[in-house]
PDB file of C-alpha atoms and ligand atoms in Angstrom:
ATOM      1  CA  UNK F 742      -2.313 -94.843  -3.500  1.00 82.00           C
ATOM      2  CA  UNK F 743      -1.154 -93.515  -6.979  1.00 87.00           C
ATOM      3  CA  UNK F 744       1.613 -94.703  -8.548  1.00 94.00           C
ATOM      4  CA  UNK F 745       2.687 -93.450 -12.009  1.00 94.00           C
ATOM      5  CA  UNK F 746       6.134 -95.125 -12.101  1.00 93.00           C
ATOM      6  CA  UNK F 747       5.032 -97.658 -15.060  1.00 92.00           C
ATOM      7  CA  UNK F 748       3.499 -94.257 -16.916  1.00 94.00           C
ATOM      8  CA  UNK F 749       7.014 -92.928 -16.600  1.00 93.00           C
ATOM      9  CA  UNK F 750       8.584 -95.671 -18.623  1.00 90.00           C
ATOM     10  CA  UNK F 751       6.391 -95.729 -21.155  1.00 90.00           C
ATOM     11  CA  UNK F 752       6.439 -91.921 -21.723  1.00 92.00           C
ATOM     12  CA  UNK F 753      10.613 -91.685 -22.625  1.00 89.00           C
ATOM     13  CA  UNK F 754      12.430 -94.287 -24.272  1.00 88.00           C
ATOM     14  CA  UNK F 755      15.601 -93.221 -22.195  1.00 92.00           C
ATOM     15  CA  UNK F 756      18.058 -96.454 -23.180  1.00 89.00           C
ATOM     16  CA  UNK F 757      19.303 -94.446 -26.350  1.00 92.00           C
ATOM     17  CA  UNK F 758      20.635 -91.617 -24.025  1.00 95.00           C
ATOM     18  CA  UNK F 759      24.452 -91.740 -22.157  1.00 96.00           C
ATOM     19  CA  UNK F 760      23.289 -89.100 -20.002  1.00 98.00           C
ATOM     20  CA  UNK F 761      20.346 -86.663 -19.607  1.00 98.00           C
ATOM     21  CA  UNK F 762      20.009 -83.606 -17.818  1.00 98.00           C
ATOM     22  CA  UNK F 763      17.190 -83.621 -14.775  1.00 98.00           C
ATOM     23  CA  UNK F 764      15.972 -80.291 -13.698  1.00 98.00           C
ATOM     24  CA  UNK F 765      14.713 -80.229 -10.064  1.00 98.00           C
ATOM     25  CA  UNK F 766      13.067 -77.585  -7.883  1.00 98.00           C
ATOM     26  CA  UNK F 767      11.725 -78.919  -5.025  1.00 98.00           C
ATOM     27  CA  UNK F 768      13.021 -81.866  -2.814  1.00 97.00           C
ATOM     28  CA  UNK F 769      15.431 -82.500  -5.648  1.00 97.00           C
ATOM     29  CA  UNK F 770      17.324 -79.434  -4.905  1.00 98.00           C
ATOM     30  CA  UNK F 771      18.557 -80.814  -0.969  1.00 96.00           C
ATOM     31  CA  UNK F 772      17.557 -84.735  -1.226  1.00 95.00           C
ATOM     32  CA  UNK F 773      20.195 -85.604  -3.759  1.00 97.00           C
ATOM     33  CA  UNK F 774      19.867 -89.528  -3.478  1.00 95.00           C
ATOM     34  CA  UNK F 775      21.147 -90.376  -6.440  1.00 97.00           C
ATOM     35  CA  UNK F 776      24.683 -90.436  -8.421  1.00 98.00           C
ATOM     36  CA  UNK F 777      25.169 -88.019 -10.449  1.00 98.00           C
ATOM     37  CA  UNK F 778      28.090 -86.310 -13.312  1.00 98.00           C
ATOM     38  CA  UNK F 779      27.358 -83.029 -12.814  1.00 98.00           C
ATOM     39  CA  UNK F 780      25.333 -80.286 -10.954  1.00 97.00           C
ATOM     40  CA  UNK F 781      25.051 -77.136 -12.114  1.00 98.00           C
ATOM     41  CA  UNK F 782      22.361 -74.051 -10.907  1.00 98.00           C
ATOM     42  CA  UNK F 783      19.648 -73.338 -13.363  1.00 98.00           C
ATOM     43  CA  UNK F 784      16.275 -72.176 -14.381  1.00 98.00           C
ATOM     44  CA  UNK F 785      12.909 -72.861 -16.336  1.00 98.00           C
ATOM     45  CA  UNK F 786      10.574 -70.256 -17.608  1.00 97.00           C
ATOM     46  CA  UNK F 787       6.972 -70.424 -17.901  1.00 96.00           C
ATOM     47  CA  UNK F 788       6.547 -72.731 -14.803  1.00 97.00           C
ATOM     48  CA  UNK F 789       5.353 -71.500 -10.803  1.00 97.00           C
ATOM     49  CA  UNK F 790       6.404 -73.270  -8.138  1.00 98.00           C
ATOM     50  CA  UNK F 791       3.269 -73.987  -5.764  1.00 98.00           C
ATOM     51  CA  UNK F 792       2.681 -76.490  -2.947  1.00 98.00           C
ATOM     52  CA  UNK F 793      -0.140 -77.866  -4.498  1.00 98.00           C
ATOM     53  CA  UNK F 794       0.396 -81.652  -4.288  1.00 98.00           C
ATOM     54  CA  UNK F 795      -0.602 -84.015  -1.792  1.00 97.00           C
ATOM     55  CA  UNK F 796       1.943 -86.188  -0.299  1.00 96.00           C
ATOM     56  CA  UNK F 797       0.803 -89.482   1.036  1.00 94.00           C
ATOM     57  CA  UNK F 798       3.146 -91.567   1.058  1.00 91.00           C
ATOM     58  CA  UNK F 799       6.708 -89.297   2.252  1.00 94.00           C
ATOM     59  CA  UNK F 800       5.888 -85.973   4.316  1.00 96.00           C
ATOM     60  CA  UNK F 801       1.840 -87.137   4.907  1.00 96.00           C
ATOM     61  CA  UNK F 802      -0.163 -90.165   5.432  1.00 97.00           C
ATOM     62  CA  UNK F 803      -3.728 -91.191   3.062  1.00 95.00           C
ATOM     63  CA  UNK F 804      -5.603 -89.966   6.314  1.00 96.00           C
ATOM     64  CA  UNK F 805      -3.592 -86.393   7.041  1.00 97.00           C
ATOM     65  CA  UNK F 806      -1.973 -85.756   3.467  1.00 97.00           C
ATOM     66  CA  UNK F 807       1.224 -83.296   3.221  1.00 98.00           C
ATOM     67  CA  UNK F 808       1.504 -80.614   0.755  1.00 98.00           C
ATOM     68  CA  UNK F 809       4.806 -80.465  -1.510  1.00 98.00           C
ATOM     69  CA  UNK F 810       5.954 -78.419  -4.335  1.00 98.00           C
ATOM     70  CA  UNK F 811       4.499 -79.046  -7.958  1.00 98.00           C
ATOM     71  CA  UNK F 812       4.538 -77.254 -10.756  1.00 98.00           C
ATOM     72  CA  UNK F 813       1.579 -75.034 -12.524  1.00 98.00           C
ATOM     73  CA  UNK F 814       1.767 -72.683 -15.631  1.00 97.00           C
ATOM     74  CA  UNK F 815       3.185 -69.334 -15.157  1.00 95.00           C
ATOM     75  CA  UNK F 816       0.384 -66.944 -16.037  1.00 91.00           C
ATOM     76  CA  UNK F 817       0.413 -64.685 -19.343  1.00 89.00           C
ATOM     77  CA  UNK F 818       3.267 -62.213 -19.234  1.00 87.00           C
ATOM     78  CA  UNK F 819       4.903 -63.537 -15.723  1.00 88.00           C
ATOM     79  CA  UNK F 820       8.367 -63.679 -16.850  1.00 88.00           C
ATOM     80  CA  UNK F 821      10.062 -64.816 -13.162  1.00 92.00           C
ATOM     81  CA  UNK F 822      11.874 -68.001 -13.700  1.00 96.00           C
ATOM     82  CA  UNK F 823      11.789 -70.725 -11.344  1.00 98.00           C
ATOM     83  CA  UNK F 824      15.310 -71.274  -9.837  1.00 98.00           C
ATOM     84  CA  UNK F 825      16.055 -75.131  -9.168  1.00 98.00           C
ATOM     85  CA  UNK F 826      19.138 -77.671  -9.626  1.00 98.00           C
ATOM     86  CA  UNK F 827      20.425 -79.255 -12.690  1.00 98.00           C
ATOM     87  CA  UNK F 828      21.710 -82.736 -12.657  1.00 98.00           C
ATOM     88  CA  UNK F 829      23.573 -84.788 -15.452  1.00 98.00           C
ATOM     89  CA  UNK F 830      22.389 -87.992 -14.906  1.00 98.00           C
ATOM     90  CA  UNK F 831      22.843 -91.279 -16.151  1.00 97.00           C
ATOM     91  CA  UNK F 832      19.455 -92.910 -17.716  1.00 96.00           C
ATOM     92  CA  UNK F 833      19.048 -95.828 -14.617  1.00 95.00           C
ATOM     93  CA  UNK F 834      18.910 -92.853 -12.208  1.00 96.00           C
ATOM     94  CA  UNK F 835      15.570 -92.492 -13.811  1.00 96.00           C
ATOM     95  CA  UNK F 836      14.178 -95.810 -12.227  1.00 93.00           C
ATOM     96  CA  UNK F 837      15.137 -94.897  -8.735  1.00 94.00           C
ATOM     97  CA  UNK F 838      13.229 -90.964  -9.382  1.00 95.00           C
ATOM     98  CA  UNK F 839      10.329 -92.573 -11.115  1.00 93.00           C
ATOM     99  CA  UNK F 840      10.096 -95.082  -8.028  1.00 92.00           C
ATOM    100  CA  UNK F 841      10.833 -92.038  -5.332  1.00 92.00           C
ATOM    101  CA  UNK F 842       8.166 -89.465  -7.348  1.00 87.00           C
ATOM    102  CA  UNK F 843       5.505 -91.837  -7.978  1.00 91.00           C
ATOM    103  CA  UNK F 844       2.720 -90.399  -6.346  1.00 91.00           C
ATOM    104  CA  UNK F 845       1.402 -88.150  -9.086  1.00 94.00           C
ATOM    105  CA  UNK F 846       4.353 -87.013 -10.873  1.00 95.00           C
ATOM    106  CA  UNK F 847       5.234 -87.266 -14.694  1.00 96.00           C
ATOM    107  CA  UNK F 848       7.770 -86.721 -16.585  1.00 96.00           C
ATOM    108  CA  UNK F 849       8.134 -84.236 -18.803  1.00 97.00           C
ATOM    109  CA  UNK F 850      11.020 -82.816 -21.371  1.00 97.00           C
ATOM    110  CA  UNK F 851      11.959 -79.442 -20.607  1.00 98.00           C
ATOM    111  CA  UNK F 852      14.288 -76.094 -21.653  1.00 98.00           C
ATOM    112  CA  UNK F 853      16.666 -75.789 -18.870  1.00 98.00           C
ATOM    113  CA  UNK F 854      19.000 -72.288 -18.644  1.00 98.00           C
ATOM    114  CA  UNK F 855      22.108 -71.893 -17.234  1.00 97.00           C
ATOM    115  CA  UNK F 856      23.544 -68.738 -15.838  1.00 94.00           C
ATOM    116  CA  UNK F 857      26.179 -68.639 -18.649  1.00 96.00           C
ATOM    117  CA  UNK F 858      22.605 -68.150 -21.186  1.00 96.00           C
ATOM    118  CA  UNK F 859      23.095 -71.381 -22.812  1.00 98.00           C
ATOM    119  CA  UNK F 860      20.432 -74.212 -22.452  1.00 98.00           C
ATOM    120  CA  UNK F 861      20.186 -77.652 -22.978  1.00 98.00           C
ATOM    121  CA  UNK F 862      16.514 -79.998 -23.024  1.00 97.00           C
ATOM    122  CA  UNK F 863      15.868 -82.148 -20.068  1.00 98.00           C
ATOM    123  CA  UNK F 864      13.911 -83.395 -18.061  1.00 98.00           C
ATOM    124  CA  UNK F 865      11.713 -82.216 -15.229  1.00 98.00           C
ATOM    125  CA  UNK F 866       8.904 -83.967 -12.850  1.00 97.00           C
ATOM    126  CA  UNK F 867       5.649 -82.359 -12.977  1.00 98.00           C
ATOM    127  CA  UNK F 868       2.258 -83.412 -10.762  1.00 97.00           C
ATOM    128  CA  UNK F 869      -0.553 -81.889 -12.666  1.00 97.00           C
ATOM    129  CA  UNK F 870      -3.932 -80.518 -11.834  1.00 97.00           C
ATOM    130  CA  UNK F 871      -5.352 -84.135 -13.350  1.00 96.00           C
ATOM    131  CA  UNK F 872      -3.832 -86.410 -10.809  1.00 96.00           C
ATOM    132  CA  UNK F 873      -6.098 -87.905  -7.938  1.00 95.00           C
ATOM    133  CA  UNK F 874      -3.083 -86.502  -5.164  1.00 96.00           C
ATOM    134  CA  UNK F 875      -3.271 -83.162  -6.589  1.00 97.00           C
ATOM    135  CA  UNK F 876      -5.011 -80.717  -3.681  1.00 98.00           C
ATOM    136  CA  UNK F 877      -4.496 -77.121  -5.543  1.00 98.00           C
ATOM    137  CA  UNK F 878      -4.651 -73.950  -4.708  1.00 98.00           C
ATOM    138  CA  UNK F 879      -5.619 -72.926  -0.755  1.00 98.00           C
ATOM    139  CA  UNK F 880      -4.800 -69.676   1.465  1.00 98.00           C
ATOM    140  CA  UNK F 881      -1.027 -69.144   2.709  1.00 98.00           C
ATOM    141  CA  UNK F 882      -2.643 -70.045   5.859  1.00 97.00           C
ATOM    142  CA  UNK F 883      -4.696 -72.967   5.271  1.00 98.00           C
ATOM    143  CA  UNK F 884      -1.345 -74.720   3.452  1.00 98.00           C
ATOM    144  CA  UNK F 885       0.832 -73.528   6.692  1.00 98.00           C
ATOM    145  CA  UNK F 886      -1.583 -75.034   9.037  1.00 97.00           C
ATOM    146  CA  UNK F 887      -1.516 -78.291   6.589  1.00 98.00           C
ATOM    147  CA  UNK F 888       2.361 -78.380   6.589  1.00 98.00           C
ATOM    148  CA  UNK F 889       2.262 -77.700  10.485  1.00 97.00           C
ATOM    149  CA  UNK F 890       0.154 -80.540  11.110  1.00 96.00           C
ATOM    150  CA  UNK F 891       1.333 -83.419   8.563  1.00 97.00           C
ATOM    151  CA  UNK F 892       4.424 -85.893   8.649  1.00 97.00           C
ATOM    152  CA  UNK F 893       4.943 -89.300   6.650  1.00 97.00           C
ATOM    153  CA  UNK F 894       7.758 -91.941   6.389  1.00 95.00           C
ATOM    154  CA  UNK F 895      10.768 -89.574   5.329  1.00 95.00           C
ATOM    155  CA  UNK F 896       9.516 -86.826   8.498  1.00 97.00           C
ATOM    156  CA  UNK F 897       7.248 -83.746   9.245  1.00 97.00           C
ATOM    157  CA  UNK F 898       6.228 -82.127   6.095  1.00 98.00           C
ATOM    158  CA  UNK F 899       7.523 -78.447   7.847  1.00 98.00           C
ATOM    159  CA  UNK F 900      11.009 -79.669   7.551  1.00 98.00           C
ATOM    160  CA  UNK F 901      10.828 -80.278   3.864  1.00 98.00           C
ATOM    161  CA  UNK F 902       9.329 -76.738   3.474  1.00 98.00           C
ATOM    162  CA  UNK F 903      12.113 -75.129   5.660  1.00 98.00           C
ATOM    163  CA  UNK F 904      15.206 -77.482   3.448  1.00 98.00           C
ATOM    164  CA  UNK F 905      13.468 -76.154   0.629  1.00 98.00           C
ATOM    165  CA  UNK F 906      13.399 -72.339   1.620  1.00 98.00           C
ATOM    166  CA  UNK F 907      16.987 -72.699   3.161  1.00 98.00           C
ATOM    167  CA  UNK F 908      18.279 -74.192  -0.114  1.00 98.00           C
ATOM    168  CA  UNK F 909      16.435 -71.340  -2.463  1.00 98.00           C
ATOM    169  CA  UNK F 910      18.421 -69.197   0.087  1.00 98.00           C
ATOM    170  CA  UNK F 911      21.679 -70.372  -0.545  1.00 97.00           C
ATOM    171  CA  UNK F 912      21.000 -70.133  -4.577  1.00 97.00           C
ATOM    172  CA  UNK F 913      20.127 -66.405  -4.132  1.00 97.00           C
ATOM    173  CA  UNK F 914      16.712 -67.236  -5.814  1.00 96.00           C
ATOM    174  CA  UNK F 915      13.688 -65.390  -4.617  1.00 94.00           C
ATOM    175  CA  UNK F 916      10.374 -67.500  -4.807  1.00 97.00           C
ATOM    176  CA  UNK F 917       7.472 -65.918  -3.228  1.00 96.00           C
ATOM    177  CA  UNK F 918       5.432 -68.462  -2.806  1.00 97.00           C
ATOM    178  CA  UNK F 919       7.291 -70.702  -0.783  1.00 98.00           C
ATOM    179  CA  UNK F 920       8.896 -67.706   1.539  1.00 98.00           C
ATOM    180  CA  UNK F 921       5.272 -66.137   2.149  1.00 98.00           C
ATOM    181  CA  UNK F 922       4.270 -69.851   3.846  1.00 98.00           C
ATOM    182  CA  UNK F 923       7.874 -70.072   5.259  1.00 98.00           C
ATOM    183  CA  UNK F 924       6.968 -66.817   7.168  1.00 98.00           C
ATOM    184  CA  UNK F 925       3.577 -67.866   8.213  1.00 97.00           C
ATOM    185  CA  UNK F 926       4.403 -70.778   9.440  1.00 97.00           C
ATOM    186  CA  UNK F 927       7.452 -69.282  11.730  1.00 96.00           C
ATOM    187  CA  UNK F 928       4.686 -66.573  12.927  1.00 94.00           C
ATOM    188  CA  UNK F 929       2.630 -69.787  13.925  1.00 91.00           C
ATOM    189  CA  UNK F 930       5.055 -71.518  16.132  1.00 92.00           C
ATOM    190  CA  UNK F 931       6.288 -67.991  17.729  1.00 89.00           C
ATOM    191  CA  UNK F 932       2.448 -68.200  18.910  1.00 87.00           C
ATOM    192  CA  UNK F 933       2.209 -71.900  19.911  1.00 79.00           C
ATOM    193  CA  UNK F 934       5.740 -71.366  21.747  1.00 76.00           C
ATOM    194  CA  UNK F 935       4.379 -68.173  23.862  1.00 72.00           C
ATOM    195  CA  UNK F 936       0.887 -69.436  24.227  1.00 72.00           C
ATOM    196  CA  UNK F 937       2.730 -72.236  25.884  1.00 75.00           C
ATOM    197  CA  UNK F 938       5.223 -70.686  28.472  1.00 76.00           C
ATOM    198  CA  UNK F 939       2.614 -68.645  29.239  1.00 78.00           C
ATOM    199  CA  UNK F 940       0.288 -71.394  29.896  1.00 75.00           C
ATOM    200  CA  UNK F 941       3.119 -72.237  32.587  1.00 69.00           C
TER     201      UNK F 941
HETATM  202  C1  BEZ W1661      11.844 -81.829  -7.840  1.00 51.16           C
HETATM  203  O1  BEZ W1661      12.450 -81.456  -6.864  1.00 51.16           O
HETATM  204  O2  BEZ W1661      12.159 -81.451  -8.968  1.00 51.16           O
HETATM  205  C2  BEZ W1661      10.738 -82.774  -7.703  1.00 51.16           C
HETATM  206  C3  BEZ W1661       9.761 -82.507  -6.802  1.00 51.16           C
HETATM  207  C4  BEZ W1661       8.731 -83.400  -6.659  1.00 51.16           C
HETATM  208  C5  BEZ W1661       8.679 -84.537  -7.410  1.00 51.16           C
HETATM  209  C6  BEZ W1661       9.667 -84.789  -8.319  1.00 51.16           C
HETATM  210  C7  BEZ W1661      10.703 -83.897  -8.469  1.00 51.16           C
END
């Protein structure tokens, strides 16, 4: 299994920093597991939101990996932000993240927008297209049928795709992506429900 935890350290020098702000826009959004000052709704720009990464060791296994959110490059001229979460954070809330995130994820400094236009740099976790858990692009279908089948130590992978869908829901953002699988993946347990009653 990965773990880029000690990469994380070495990458920011955090102990000069009373607080930092911590953009997050996938699990981060509903698993808030750590303390934090303040949490306000924001964006990033230039970033998609795909579920792209493997997840081995929380909502998969090494033999039946999960998929969960990453983040790739928006392409040329696609100007939709990605809605998420902003956290101020004290630095040691770092450890706990780097710990949580450490199958594949980075850190990386960021330009997060508020609503009220202003913007302040933080930081964000990203899983790129170089790290051995990354799985990449696949069919709306194919990464339903993944999600449908895959659970790990913190539960089934479909429930972390429906928090996250729920919680995009209840920030008014519109992603795509994640609804298009969302969908798909309702449509397949309609189907598994009637085929069985009427299998009765
Ligand atoms: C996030 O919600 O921002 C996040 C997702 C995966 C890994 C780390 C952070």
């Amino acid at each position: 299994m990965i773990d880029t935890s000690n990469e994380n350290k070495d990458r920011q020098d955090l102990t000069q920093f009373d607080e930092i702000w911590l953009f997050g826009y996938g699990s981060l959004i509903y698993k808030v597991d750590f303390p934090f000052i303040e949490k306000i709704q924001a964006c990033i720009n230039g970033w998609q939101r795909r579920f792209w990464q493997g997840s081995h060791d929380h909502r998969g296994t090494p033999e039946q990996p999960g998929r969960v959110v990453t983040l790739i490059p928006a392409k040329k001229d696609d100007i939709t932000p990605c809605h998420g979460m902003a956290y101020r954070v004290s630095p040691e809330v770092f450890e706990h993240l780097d710990h949580r995130e450490k199958n594949g994820y980075l850190r990386h400094e960021i330009a997060i927008e508020f609503k009220d236009g202003s913007s302040k740099q933080g930081l964000i976790y990203i899983a790129d297209e170089k790290n051995p858990a990354f799985l990449g692009e696949a069919s709306v279908e194919d990464i339903a049928n993944q999600i449908l089948m895959s659970r790990g130590p913190s539960g089934e992978n479909s429930e972390y795709l429906f928090k996250l869908a729920q919680s995009l829901r209840v920030l008014n953002a519109v992603d795509h992506h994640v609804f298009e699988i969302e969908a798909r993946m309702n449509n397949d347990l309609r189907n598994c429900t009637y085929l069985s009653e009427t299998a009765k």
